[in-house]
PDB file of C-alpha atoms in Angstrom:
ATOM      1  CA  MET A   1    -147.504 -48.804-278.758  1.00  0.00           C
ATOM      2  CA  ASN A   2    -145.948 -52.234-279.274  1.00  0.00           C
ATOM      3  CA  ASP A   3    -143.234 -50.739-281.471  1.00  0.00           C
ATOM      4  CA  LEU A   4    -142.467 -48.108-278.843  1.00  0.00           C
ATOM      5  CA  THR A   5    -142.309 -50.746-276.106  1.00  0.00           C
ATOM      6  CA  SER A   6    -139.984 -52.874-278.215  1.00  0.00           C
ATOM      7  CA  LEU A   7    -137.735 -49.876-278.815  1.00  0.00           C
ATOM      8  CA  VAL A   8    -137.526 -48.937-275.142  1.00  0.00           C
ATOM      9  CA  ARG A   9    -136.791 -52.493-274.102  1.00  0.00           C
ATOM     10  CA  GLY A  10    -134.024 -52.763-276.671  1.00  0.00           C
ATOM     11  CA  GLY A  11    -135.700 -55.300-278.941  1.00  0.00           C
ATOM     12  CA  ALA A  12    -135.294 -53.051-281.988  1.00  0.00           C
ATOM     13  CA  ARG A  13    -131.502 -53.140-281.961  1.00  0.00           C
ATOM     14  CA  PRO A  14    -131.103 -54.695-285.443  1.00  0.00           C
ATOM     15  CA  ARG A  15    -133.200 -51.866-286.919  1.00  0.00           C
ATOM     16  CA  ILE A  16    -131.834 -49.036-284.793  1.00  0.00           C
ATOM     17  CA  LEU A  17    -128.151 -49.409-285.706  1.00  0.00           C
ATOM     18  CA  PRO A  18    -128.683 -49.060-289.498  1.00  0.00           C
ATOM     19  CA  THR A  19    -130.968 -46.075-288.853  1.00  0.00           C
ATOM     20  CA  LEU A  20    -128.324 -44.412-286.694  1.00  0.00           C
ATOM     21  CA  ALA A  21    -125.674 -45.148-289.335  1.00  0.00           C
ATOM     22  CA  LEU A  22    -127.782 -43.603-292.104  1.00  0.00           C
ATOM     23  CA  ASN A  23    -128.461 -40.482-290.047  1.00  0.00           C
ATOM     24  CA  GLU A  24    -124.798 -40.069-289.167  1.00  0.00           C
ATOM     25  CA  SER A  25    -123.833 -40.700-292.812  1.00  0.00           C
ATOM     26  CA  ARG A  26    -125.962 -37.758-293.896  1.00  0.00           C
ATOM     27  CA  ARG A  27    -124.452 -35.538-291.209  1.00  0.00           C
ATOM     28  CA  LEU A  28    -120.949 -36.592-292.211  1.00  0.00           C
ATOM     29  CA  LEU A  29    -121.352 -36.243-295.978  1.00  0.00           C
ATOM     30  CA  CYS A  30    -123.160 -32.897-295.664  1.00  0.00           C
ATOM     31  CA  HIS A  31    -120.726 -31.379-293.173  1.00  0.00           C
ATOM     32  CA  PRO A  32    -119.134 -28.203-294.631  1.00  0.00           C
ATOM     33  CA  LEU A  33    -115.601 -29.593-294.197  1.00  0.00           C
ATOM     34  CA  SER A  34    -116.572 -32.813-295.940  1.00  0.00           C
ATOM     35  CA  LEU A  35    -118.025 -30.830-298.832  1.00  0.00           C
ATOM     36  CA  LEU A  36    -114.884 -28.682-298.873  1.00  0.00           C
ATOM     37  CA  GLY A  37    -112.714 -31.787-299.125  1.00  0.00           C
ATOM     38  CA  THR A  38    -114.774 -33.117-302.016  1.00  0.00           C
ATOM     39  CA  ALA A  39    -114.469 -29.780-303.813  1.00  0.00           C
ATOM     40  CA  LEU A  40    -110.703 -29.613-303.247  1.00  0.00           C
ATOM     41  CA  TRP A  41    -110.236 -33.106-304.656  1.00  0.00           C
ATOM     42  CA  ILE A  42    -112.362 -32.313-307.723  1.00  0.00           C
ATOM     43  CA  LEU A  43    -110.435 -29.076-308.266  1.00  0.00           C
ATOM     44  CA  ASN A  44    -107.094 -30.897-307.995  1.00  0.00           C
ATOM     45  CA  VAL A  45    -107.937 -33.642-310.474  1.00  0.00           C
ATOM     46  CA  ALA A  46    -109.546 -31.120-312.839  1.00  0.00           C
ATOM     47  CA  THR A  47    -106.375 -29.025-312.939  1.00  0.00           C
ATOM     48  CA  THR A  48    -103.730 -31.785-312.943  1.00  0.00           C
ATOM     49  CA  GLY A  49    -105.376 -34.942-314.280  1.00  0.00           C
ATOM     50  CA  TRP A  50    -105.041 -33.968-317.939  1.00  0.00           C
ATOM     51  CA  ASP A  51    -101.411 -32.766-317.873  1.00  0.00           C
ATOM     52  CA  GLY A  52     -99.920 -36.003-319.181  1.00  0.00           C
ATOM     53  CA  PRO A  53     -99.752 -39.770-318.592  1.00  0.00           C
ATOM     54  CA  ARG A  54     -97.951 -39.564-315.233  1.00  0.00           C
ATOM     55  CA  PRO A  55    -100.081 -36.781-313.706  1.00  0.00           C
ATOM     56  CA  ALA A  56    -103.200 -38.585-314.942  1.00  0.00           C
ATOM     57  CA  PHE A  57    -102.182 -41.756-313.104  1.00  0.00           C
ATOM     58  CA  THR A  58    -101.316 -39.804-309.944  1.00  0.00           C
ATOM     59  CA  ALA A  59    -104.607 -37.852-309.982  1.00  0.00           C
ATOM     60  CA  LEU A  60    -106.525 -41.129-310.086  1.00  0.00           C
ATOM     61  CA  THR A  61    -104.673 -42.819-307.218  1.00  0.00           C
ATOM     62  CA  SER A  62    -103.121 -40.340-304.764  1.00  0.00           C
ATOM     63  CA  PRO A  63    -104.583 -36.850-304.058  1.00  0.00           C
ATOM     64  CA  MET A  64    -107.819 -38.136-302.515  1.00  0.00           C
ATOM     65  CA  THR A  65    -105.889 -38.848-299.316  1.00  0.00           C
ATOM     66  CA  MET A  66    -104.671 -35.300-298.836  1.00  0.00           C
ATOM     67  CA  PHE A  67    -107.271 -33.040-300.435  1.00  0.00           C
ATOM     68  CA  TRP A  68    -110.362 -34.983-299.340  1.00  0.00           C
ATOM     69  CA  GLY A  69    -109.114 -37.085-296.418  1.00  0.00           C
ATOM     70  CA  VAL A  70    -107.647 -34.307-294.255  1.00  0.00           C
ATOM     71  CA  PRO A  71    -110.809 -32.126-294.185  1.00  0.00           C
ATOM     72  CA  LEU A  72    -112.861 -35.300-293.689  1.00  0.00           C
ATOM     73  CA  PHE A  73    -110.858 -36.157-290.556  1.00  0.00           C
ATOM     74  CA  PHE A  74    -111.870 -32.844-288.997  1.00  0.00           C
ATOM     75  CA  ALA A  75    -115.465 -33.224-290.192  1.00  0.00           C
ATOM     76  CA  ALA A  76    -115.759 -36.644-288.538  1.00  0.00           C
ATOM     77  CA  ASN A  77    -114.194 -35.294-285.363  1.00  0.00           C
ATOM     78  CA  LEU A  78    -116.681 -32.422-285.195  1.00  0.00           C
ATOM     79  CA  VAL A  79    -119.663 -34.681-285.914  1.00  0.00           C
ATOM     80  CA  ALA A  80    -118.542 -37.153-283.225  1.00  0.00           C
ATOM     81  CA  SER A  81    -117.978 -34.399-280.645  1.00  0.00           C
ATOM     82  CA  ALA A  82    -121.100 -32.346-281.464  1.00  0.00           C
ATOM     83  CA  SER A  83    -123.132 -33.488-278.440  1.00  0.00           C
ATOM     84  CA  ARG A  84    -120.225 -32.903-276.051  1.00  0.00           C
ATOM     85  CA  ARG A  85    -119.549 -29.443-277.419  1.00  0.00           C
ATOM     86  CA  ALA A  86    -123.263 -28.602-277.218  1.00  0.00           C
ATOM     87  CA  GLY A  87    -123.419 -29.801-273.607  1.00  0.00           C
ATOM     88  CA  THR A  88    -126.083 -32.439-274.314  1.00  0.00           C
ATOM     89  CA  GLU A  89    -124.198 -35.606-273.298  1.00  0.00           C
ATOM     90  CA  GLU A  90    -126.264 -35.914-270.119  1.00  0.00           C
ATOM     91  CA  LEU A  91    -129.515 -35.747-272.099  1.00  0.00           C
ATOM     92  CA  LEU A  92    -128.374 -38.506-274.481  1.00  0.00           C
ATOM     93  CA  ARG A  93    -127.701 -40.865-271.581  1.00  0.00           C
ATOM     94  CA  VAL A  94    -131.432 -41.212-270.869  1.00  0.00           C
ATOM     95  CA  LEU A  95    -132.225 -42.443-274.399  1.00  0.00           C
ATOM     96  CA  PRO A  96    -133.162 -46.137-274.908  1.00  0.00           C
ATOM     97  CA  ARG A  97    -130.037 -46.763-276.989  1.00  0.00           C
ATOM     98  CA  GLY A  98    -126.711 -46.593-275.225  1.00  0.00           C
ATOM     99  CA  TRP A  99    -123.358 -45.058-276.054  1.00  0.00           C
ATOM    100  CA  ALA A 100    -122.166 -48.198-277.846  1.00  0.00           C
ATOM    101  CA  ASP A 101    -125.014 -47.983-280.371  1.00  0.00           C
ATOM    102  CA  ARG A 102    -124.355 -44.324-281.076  1.00  0.00           C
ATOM    103  CA  ALA A 103    -120.612 -44.933-281.451  1.00  0.00           C
ATOM    104  CA  GLY A 104    -121.297 -47.956-283.651  1.00  0.00           C
ATOM    105  CA  GLY A 105    -123.588 -45.864-285.853  1.00  0.00           C
ATOM    106  CA  LEU A 106    -120.842 -43.265-286.243  1.00  0.00           C
ATOM    107  CA  CYS A 107    -118.259 -45.892-287.182  1.00  0.00           C
ATOM    108  CA  LEU A 108    -120.608 -47.471-289.726  1.00  0.00           C
ATOM    109  CA  ALA A 109    -121.255 -44.009-291.157  1.00  0.00           C
ATOM    110  CA  ALA A 110    -117.557 -43.833-292.071  1.00  0.00           C
ATOM    111  CA  PHE A 111    -118.319 -46.209-294.955  1.00  0.00           C
ATOM    112  CA  ALA A 112    -120.335 -43.456-296.659  1.00  0.00           C
ATOM    113  CA  PRO A 113    -117.254 -41.370-297.561  1.00  0.00           C
ATOM    114  CA  PHE A 114    -115.479 -44.624-298.525  1.00  0.00           C
ATOM    115  CA  LEU A 115    -118.229 -45.383-301.030  1.00  0.00           C
ATOM    116  CA  ALA A 116    -118.236 -41.760-302.191  1.00  0.00           C
ATOM    117  CA  GLY A 117    -114.504 -42.068-302.863  1.00  0.00           C
ATOM    118  CA  VAL A 118    -115.015 -45.256-304.880  1.00  0.00           C
ATOM    119  CA  LEU A 119    -117.720 -43.542-306.944  1.00  0.00           C
ATOM    120  CA  GLY A 120    -115.473 -40.502-307.411  1.00  0.00           C
ATOM    121  CA  GLN A 121    -112.649 -42.641-308.762  1.00  0.00           C
ATOM    122  CA  ALA A 122    -115.065 -44.492-311.067  1.00  0.00           C
ATOM    123  CA  ALA A 123    -116.392 -41.169-312.407  1.00  0.00           C
ATOM    124  CA  LEU A 124    -112.848 -39.869-313.000  1.00  0.00           C
ATOM    125  CA  LEU A 125    -111.842 -43.053-314.792  1.00  0.00           C
ATOM    126  CA  GLY A 126    -114.974 -42.739-316.926  1.00  0.00           C
ATOM    127  CA  LEU A 127    -113.998 -39.165-317.820  1.00  0.00           C
ATOM    128  CA  TYR A 128    -110.539 -40.384-318.803  1.00  0.00           C
ATOM    129  CA  LEU A 129    -112.104 -42.914-321.164  1.00  0.00           C
ATOM    130  CA  VAL A 130    -114.564 -40.409-322.651  1.00  0.00           C
ATOM    131  CA  THR A 131    -111.884 -37.760-323.204  1.00  0.00           C
ATOM    132  CA  ASP A 132    -109.312 -40.326-324.367  1.00  0.00           C
ATOM    133  CA  ASN A 133    -106.924 -39.121-321.672  1.00  0.00           C
ATOM    134  CA  ARG A 134    -103.837 -41.330-321.790  1.00  0.00           C
ATOM    135  CA  LEU A 135    -102.525 -42.924-318.582  1.00  0.00           C
ATOM    136  CA  GLU A 136     -99.017 -44.211-317.929  1.00  0.00           C
ATOM    137  CA  ARG A 137    -100.885 -47.466-317.305  1.00  0.00           C
ATOM    138  CA  TYR A 138    -104.218 -48.363-315.760  1.00  0.00           C
ATOM    139  CA  PRO A 139    -103.898 -48.659-311.963  1.00  0.00           C
ATOM    140  CA  THR A 140    -104.595 -51.918-310.175  1.00  0.00           C
ATOM    141  CA  ILE A 141    -107.462 -52.353-307.723  1.00  0.00           C
ATOM    142  CA  ALA A 142    -104.948 -52.207-304.857  1.00  0.00           C
ATOM    143  CA  GLU A 143    -103.512 -48.901-306.115  1.00  0.00           C
ATOM    144  CA  LEU A 144    -106.998 -47.467-306.441  1.00  0.00           C
ATOM    145  CA  ALA A 145    -108.008 -48.712-302.985  1.00  0.00           C
ATOM    146  CA  GLY A 146    -105.618 -46.420-301.136  1.00  0.00           C
ATOM    147  CA  GLY A 147    -107.705 -43.260-301.553  1.00  0.00           C
ATOM    148  CA  PRO A 148    -111.091 -44.618-300.402  1.00  0.00           C
ATOM    149  CA  LEU A 149    -109.456 -46.604-297.570  1.00  0.00           C
ATOM    150  CA  ASN A 150    -107.787 -43.430-296.350  1.00  0.00           C
ATOM    151  CA  LEU A 151    -111.172 -41.684-296.363  1.00  0.00           C
ATOM    152  CA  LEU A 152    -112.537 -44.516-294.231  1.00  0.00           C
ATOM    153  CA  GLY A 153    -109.546 -44.343-291.893  1.00  0.00           C
ATOM    154  CA  ALA A 154    -109.728 -40.546-291.636  1.00  0.00           C
ATOM    155  CA  CYS A 155    -113.339 -40.757-290.444  1.00  0.00           C
ATOM    156  CA  LEU A 156    -112.675 -43.548-287.950  1.00  0.00           C
ATOM    157  CA  LEU A 157    -109.596 -41.829-286.560  1.00  0.00           C
ATOM    158  CA  GLY A 158    -111.485 -38.535-286.276  1.00  0.00           C
ATOM    159  CA  ILE A 159    -114.156 -40.324-284.225  1.00  0.00           C
ATOM    160  CA  ALA A 160    -111.524 -41.991-282.019  1.00  0.00           C
ATOM    161  CA  VAL A 161    -109.751 -38.678-281.382  1.00  0.00           C
ATOM    162  CA  ALA A 162    -113.087 -37.061-280.458  1.00  0.00           C
ATOM    163  CA  ARG A 163    -113.663 -39.811-277.869  1.00  0.00           C
ATOM    164  CA  TRP A 164    -110.165 -40.044-276.398  1.00  0.00           C
ATOM    165  CA  LEU A 165    -108.827 -36.483-276.726  1.00  0.00           C
ATOM    166  CA  PRO A 166    -111.779 -34.156-276.031  1.00  0.00           C
ATOM    167  CA  TRP A 167    -109.726 -30.967-275.881  1.00  0.00           C
ATOM    168  CA  PRO A 168    -109.574 -27.954-278.193  1.00  0.00           C
ATOM    169  CA  GLY A 169    -106.642 -28.227-280.591  1.00  0.00           C
ATOM    170  CA  ALA A 170    -106.125 -31.973-280.096  1.00  0.00           C
ATOM    171  CA  PRO A 171    -107.360 -32.944-283.604  1.00  0.00           C
ATOM    172  CA  LEU A 172    -105.019 -30.399-285.184  1.00  0.00           C
ATOM    173  CA  LEU A 173    -102.041 -31.737-283.224  1.00  0.00           C
ATOM    174  CA  VAL A 174    -102.927 -35.298-284.256  1.00  0.00           C
ATOM    175  CA  MET A 175    -103.105 -34.305-287.925  1.00  0.00           C
ATOM    176  CA  VAL A 176     -99.800 -32.434-287.767  1.00  0.00           C
ATOM    177  CA  ALA A 177     -98.187 -35.506-286.177  1.00  0.00           C
ATOM    178  CA  LEU A 178     -99.631 -37.791-288.875  1.00  0.00           C
ATOM    179  CA  ILE A 179     -98.324 -35.561-291.662  1.00  0.00           C
ATOM    180  CA  ARG A 180     -94.887 -35.403-290.065  1.00  0.00           C
ATOM    181  CA  VAL A 181     -94.749 -39.186-289.623  1.00  0.00           C
ATOM    182  CA  ASN A 182     -95.815 -39.667-293.243  1.00  0.00           C
ATOM    183  CA  GLN A 183     -93.057 -37.312-294.425  1.00  0.00           C
ATOM    184  CA  HIS A 184     -90.475 -39.183-292.361  1.00  0.00           C
ATOM    185  CA  LEU A 185     -91.550 -42.603-293.654  1.00  0.00           C
ATOM    186  CA  ASP A 186     -91.475 -41.350-297.225  1.00  0.00           C
ATOM    187  CA  THR A 187     -87.845 -40.275-297.085  1.00  0.00           C
ATOM    188  CA  ALA A 188     -86.278 -42.390-294.297  1.00  0.00           C
ATOM    189  CA  GLY A 189     -83.342 -44.421-295.529  1.00  0.00           C
ATOM    190  CA  ALA A 190     -83.411 -42.987-299.046  1.00  0.00           C
ATOM    191  CA  ALA A 191     -80.121 -43.247-300.881  1.00  0.00           C
ATOM    192  CA  PRO A 192     -78.666 -40.105-302.485  1.00  0.00           C
ATOM    193  CA  GLY A 193     -80.589 -39.301-305.633  1.00  0.00           C
ATOM    194  CA  GLU A 194     -83.514 -41.582-304.778  1.00  0.00           C
ATOM    195  CA  GLU A 195     -87.013 -40.155-304.544  1.00  0.00           C
ATOM    196  CA  ALA A 196     -88.115 -42.241-301.548  1.00  0.00           C
ATOM    197  CA  GLY A 197     -86.812 -44.677-298.965  1.00  0.00           C
ATOM    198  CA  PRO A 198     -87.786 -48.319-298.423  1.00  0.00           C
ATOM    199  CA  LEU A 199     -90.498 -47.441-295.862  1.00  0.00           C
ATOM    200  CA  TYR A 200     -92.574 -45.175-298.074  1.00  0.00           C
ATOM    201  CA  LEU A 201     -95.465 -47.669-298.327  1.00  0.00           C
ATOM    202  CA  LEU A 202     -95.906 -47.462-294.552  1.00  0.00           C
ATOM    203  CA  GLY A 203     -97.211 -43.930-294.987  1.00  0.00           C
ATOM    204  CA  PHE A 204    -100.756 -42.954-295.824  1.00  0.00           C
ATOM    205  CA  TYR A 205    -100.182 -40.640-298.759  1.00  0.00           C
ATOM    206  CA  VAL A 206     -98.445 -42.690-301.442  1.00  0.00           C
ATOM    207  CA  ASP A 207     -97.732 -41.682-305.034  1.00  0.00           C
ATOM    208  CA  PHE A 208     -96.967 -44.908-306.873  1.00  0.00           C
ATOM    209  CA  ALA A 209     -95.708 -43.148-310.028  1.00  0.00           C
ATOM    210  CA  LEU A 210     -92.175 -41.755-310.149  1.00  0.00           C
ATOM    211  CA  TRP A 211     -91.956 -38.052-310.795  1.00  0.00           C
ATOM    212  CA  GLY A 212     -88.674 -37.681-312.670  1.00  0.00           C
ATOM    213  CA  PRO A 213     -87.068 -34.309-313.483  1.00  0.00           C
ATOM    214  CA  GLU A 214     -88.964 -31.063-313.959  1.00  0.00           C
ATOM    215  CA  PRO A 215     -91.637 -30.418-315.139  1.00  0.00           C
ATOM    216  CA  PHE A 216     -92.489 -33.860-313.626  1.00  0.00           C
ATOM    217  CA  LEU A 217     -94.869 -34.755-316.443  1.00  0.00           C
ATOM    218  CA  ALA A 218     -93.101 -37.493-318.390  1.00  0.00           C
ATOM    219  CA  PRO A 219     -93.689 -41.193-317.534  1.00  0.00           C
ATOM    220  CA  MET A 220     -90.772 -42.446-315.449  1.00  0.00           C
ATOM    221  CA  GLY A 221     -92.013 -45.815-314.164  1.00  0.00           C
ATOM    222  CA  PHE A 222     -93.261 -46.783-310.741  1.00  0.00           C
ATOM    223  CA  ARG A 223     -91.956 -47.212-307.218  1.00  0.00           C
ATOM    224  CA  PRO A 224     -91.149 -50.734-306.053  1.00  0.00           C
ATOM    225  CA  GLY A 225     -93.115 -52.542-303.336  1.00  0.00           C
ATOM    226  CA  SER A 226     -96.450 -54.289-303.010  1.00  0.00           C
ATOM    227  CA  ALA A 227     -99.497 -52.093-303.501  1.00  0.00           C
ATOM    228  CA  GLY A 228    -101.676 -55.055-302.492  1.00  0.00           C
ATOM    229  CA  TRP A 229    -100.080 -55.419-299.083  1.00  0.00           C
ATOM    230  CA  HIS A 230    -100.192 -51.639-298.704  1.00  0.00           C
ATOM    231  CA  ALA A 231    -103.986 -51.798-299.124  1.00  0.00           C
ATOM    232  CA  VAL A 232    -104.176 -54.579-296.499  1.00  0.00           C
ATOM    233  CA  TYR A 233    -101.980 -52.440-294.219  1.00  0.00           C
ATOM    234  CA  LEU A 234    -104.393 -49.502-294.581  1.00  0.00           C
ATOM    235  CA  LEU A 235    -107.360 -51.793-293.925  1.00  0.00           C
ATOM    236  CA  GLY A 236    -105.711 -53.002-290.708  1.00  0.00           C
ATOM    237  CA  MET A 237    -105.150 -49.394-289.636  1.00  0.00           C
ATOM    238  CA  CYS A 238    -108.833 -48.625-290.302  1.00  0.00           C
ATOM    239  CA  LEU A 239    -109.853 -51.605-288.177  1.00  0.00           C
ATOM    240  CA  GLY A 240    -107.556 -50.439-285.392  1.00  0.00           C
ATOM    241  CA  ALA A 241    -109.027 -46.916-285.467  1.00  0.00           C
ATOM    242  CA  ALA A 242    -112.548 -48.356-285.229  1.00  0.00           C
ATOM    243  CA  ALA A 243    -111.551 -50.513-282.252  1.00  0.00           C
ATOM    244  CA  LEU A 244    -109.943 -47.489-280.594  1.00  0.00           C
ATOM    245  CA  ALA A 245    -113.137 -45.478-281.046  1.00  0.00           C
ATOM    246  CA  MET A 246    -115.280 -48.240-279.528  1.00  0.00           C
ATOM    247  CA  LEU A 247    -112.886 -48.712-276.593  1.00  0.00           C
ATOM    248  CA  ALA A 248    -113.494 -45.185-275.330  1.00  0.00           C
ATOM    249  CA  ARG A 249    -116.273 -46.513-273.061  1.00  0.00           C
ATOM    250  CA  PRO A 250    -116.307 -49.814-271.078  1.00  0.00           C
ATOM    251  CA  SER A 251    -118.733 -51.689-273.345  1.00  0.00           C
ATOM    252  CA  ARG A 252    -117.658 -55.106-274.690  1.00  0.00           C
ATOM    253  CA  ARG A 253    -114.090 -54.101-273.896  1.00  0.00           C
ATOM    254  CA  SER A 254    -112.689 -57.614-274.366  1.00  0.00           C
ATOM    255  CA  LEU A 255    -114.203 -57.821-277.863  1.00  0.00           C
ATOM    256  CA  TRP A 256    -112.748 -54.537-279.020  1.00  0.00           C
ATOM    257  CA  LEU A 257    -109.392 -55.261-277.397  1.00  0.00           C
ATOM    258  CA  THR A 258    -109.299 -58.471-279.432  1.00  0.00           C
ATOM    259  CA  VAL A 259    -110.240 -56.578-282.596  1.00  0.00           C
ATOM    260  CA  GLY A 260    -107.577 -53.984-281.877  1.00  0.00           C
ATOM    261  CA  ALA A 261    -104.924 -56.644-281.287  1.00  0.00           C
ATOM    262  CA  ALA A 262    -105.883 -58.369-284.555  1.00  0.00           C
ATOM    263  CA  ALA A 263    -105.638 -55.035-286.361  1.00  0.00           C
ATOM    264  CA  VAL A 264    -102.130 -54.470-284.985  1.00  0.00           C
ATOM    265  CA  VAL A 265    -101.033 -57.933-286.161  1.00  0.00           C
ATOM    266  CA  VAL A 266    -102.551 -57.450-289.631  1.00  0.00           C
ATOM    267  CA  SER A 267    -100.967 -54.010-290.020  1.00  0.00           C
ATOM    268  CA  ALA A 268     -97.570 -55.221-288.796  1.00  0.00           C
ATOM    269  CA  VAL A 269     -97.479 -58.236-291.106  1.00  0.00           C
ATOM    270  CA  ALA A 270     -98.847 -56.376-294.130  1.00  0.00           C
ATOM    271  CA  GLY A 271     -96.550 -53.421-293.466  1.00  0.00           C
ATOM    272  CA  THR A 272     -93.522 -55.721-293.391  1.00  0.00           C
ATOM    273  CA  LEU A 273     -94.568 -57.324-296.671  1.00  0.00           C
ATOM    274  CA  THR A 274     -94.942 -53.951-298.398  1.00  0.00           C
ATOM    275  CA  ILE A 275     -91.240 -53.194-298.046  1.00  0.00           C
ATOM    276  CA  PRO A 276     -89.436 -53.845-301.348  1.00  0.00           C
TER     277      PRO A 276
END
């Protein structure tokens, strides 16, 4: 009875938030779209990662964003909006833990796909070593970080969209806009004959290796710019998405406004420093 009283009065907060995060992590990782994204990424690296030194490098650093991250965005959005779509929001309001705890648990759960992405990259690198698959060069930590950070950001943004844009079709429109912006940043300002413009590291999907002429398999070097600052830029965007998700309800608004402002500053500075 003492434990129940402590829970109702809110004294169990330090224990409740990790429990909520673990429960939401299981829901997120086991969601059919999340599993689909994992399968698509595995299929992509299995079919392209042994085609030569350049494709091997690309498979290790880039496709996680598109093949795993895009389905994961929709999975996170559906998990975050499940109670609203089921019409049970009113029932949840009478629980001892408030909206902020549930939203915080969801945001913490976004680290589960991040860790899954890190483990996936480690497993792929291990397979490369076992099979003696040659890389153009071994990627840096910053180049490897892009994929898992984009998984984290996809989850957090999916949660934020579920909170701020609770309308059918809104997540799809957001994803289409993100893809279009990424395409524009990749090619904006590119000189004739160049593969990408100077703003390409401000996108989310980044292929650090140069493709070269068909069949695009031979090593051709790497794009200029700072992969390290690109990783910091992505981290700032993740922080901003988390702040946006938490700002959907008036709970500790000043704190999350401060976090959001800090995220904007970090992303702006890091984004500027990525430009070659």
